């Protein structure tokens, strides 16, 4: 139950940060901040999947 909720929240964050990156590209703004957050969330997702396979 915990990991499925964690996956859901992480996937939601990935979608939100992707939308923010697309909006900033369309408005000719810097995407560095949103891209770093998206990278962090994706690495956290991969780490949590790896941890869940151990248990």
GROMACS .gro file of C-alpha atoms in nm:
model
   55
    1UNK     CA    1   0.000   0.000   0.000
    2UNK     CA    2   0.277   0.244   0.090
    3UNK     CA    3   0.472   0.185  -0.229
    4UNK     CA    4   0.166   0.213  -0.453
    5UNK     CA    5   0.083   0.550  -0.295
    6UNK     CA    6   0.447   0.653  -0.334
    7UNK     CA    7   0.440   0.553  -0.701
    8UNK     CA    8   0.117   0.746  -0.758
    9UNK     CA    9   0.252   1.065  -0.598
   10UNK     CA   10   0.580   1.035  -0.787
   11UNK     CA   11   0.409   0.983  -1.122
   12UNK     CA   12   0.185   1.282  -1.048
   13UNK     CA   13   0.495   1.493  -0.976
   14UNK     CA   14   0.656   1.377  -1.303
   15UNK     CA   15   0.348   1.488  -1.496
   16UNK     CA   16   0.336   1.825  -1.318
   17UNK     CA   17   0.705   1.903  -1.377
   18UNK     CA   18   0.677   1.794  -1.741
   19UNK     CA   19   0.384   2.033  -1.790
   20UNK     CA   20   0.581   2.313  -1.624
   21UNK     CA   21   0.877   2.248  -1.857
   22UNK     CA   22   0.652   2.257  -2.164
   23UNK     CA   23   0.490   2.581  -2.046
   24UNK     CA   24   0.831   2.743  -1.990
   25UNK     CA   25   0.953   2.632  -2.333
   26UNK     CA   26   0.645   2.785  -2.496
   27UNK     CA   27   0.697   3.111  -2.304
   28UNK     CA   28   1.075   3.124  -2.380
   29UNK     CA   29   1.175   3.098  -2.016
   30UNK     CA   30   1.453   2.903  -1.850
   31UNK     CA   31   1.374   2.538  -1.786
   32UNK     CA   32   1.682   2.459  -1.577
   33UNK     CA   33   1.501   2.470  -1.243
   34UNK     CA   34   1.210   2.251  -1.357
   35UNK     CA   35   1.440   2.011  -1.539
   36UNK     CA   36   1.649   1.957  -1.228
   37UNK     CA   37   1.334   1.892  -1.020
   38UNK     CA   38   1.208   1.648  -1.284
   39UNK     CA   39   1.542   1.467  -1.286
   40UNK     CA   40   1.535   1.440  -0.908
   41UNK     CA   41   1.182   1.303  -0.906
   42UNK     CA   42   1.263   1.046  -1.175
   43UNK     CA   43   1.571   0.929  -0.984
   44UNK     CA   44   1.362   0.907  -0.666
   45UNK     CA   45   1.105   0.699  -0.856
   46UNK     CA   46   1.371   0.462  -0.987
   47UNK     CA   47   1.523   0.434  -0.639
   48UNK     CA   48   1.184   0.357  -0.481
   49UNK     CA   49   1.114   0.090  -0.744
   50UNK     CA   50   1.454  -0.063  -0.674
   51UNK     CA   51   1.388  -0.061  -0.298
   52UNK     CA   52   1.044  -0.218  -0.344
   53UNK     CA   53   1.194  -0.507  -0.542
   54UNK     CA   54   1.417  -0.586  -0.245
   55UNK     CA   55   1.121  -0.629  -0.010
   0.00000   0.00000   0.00000
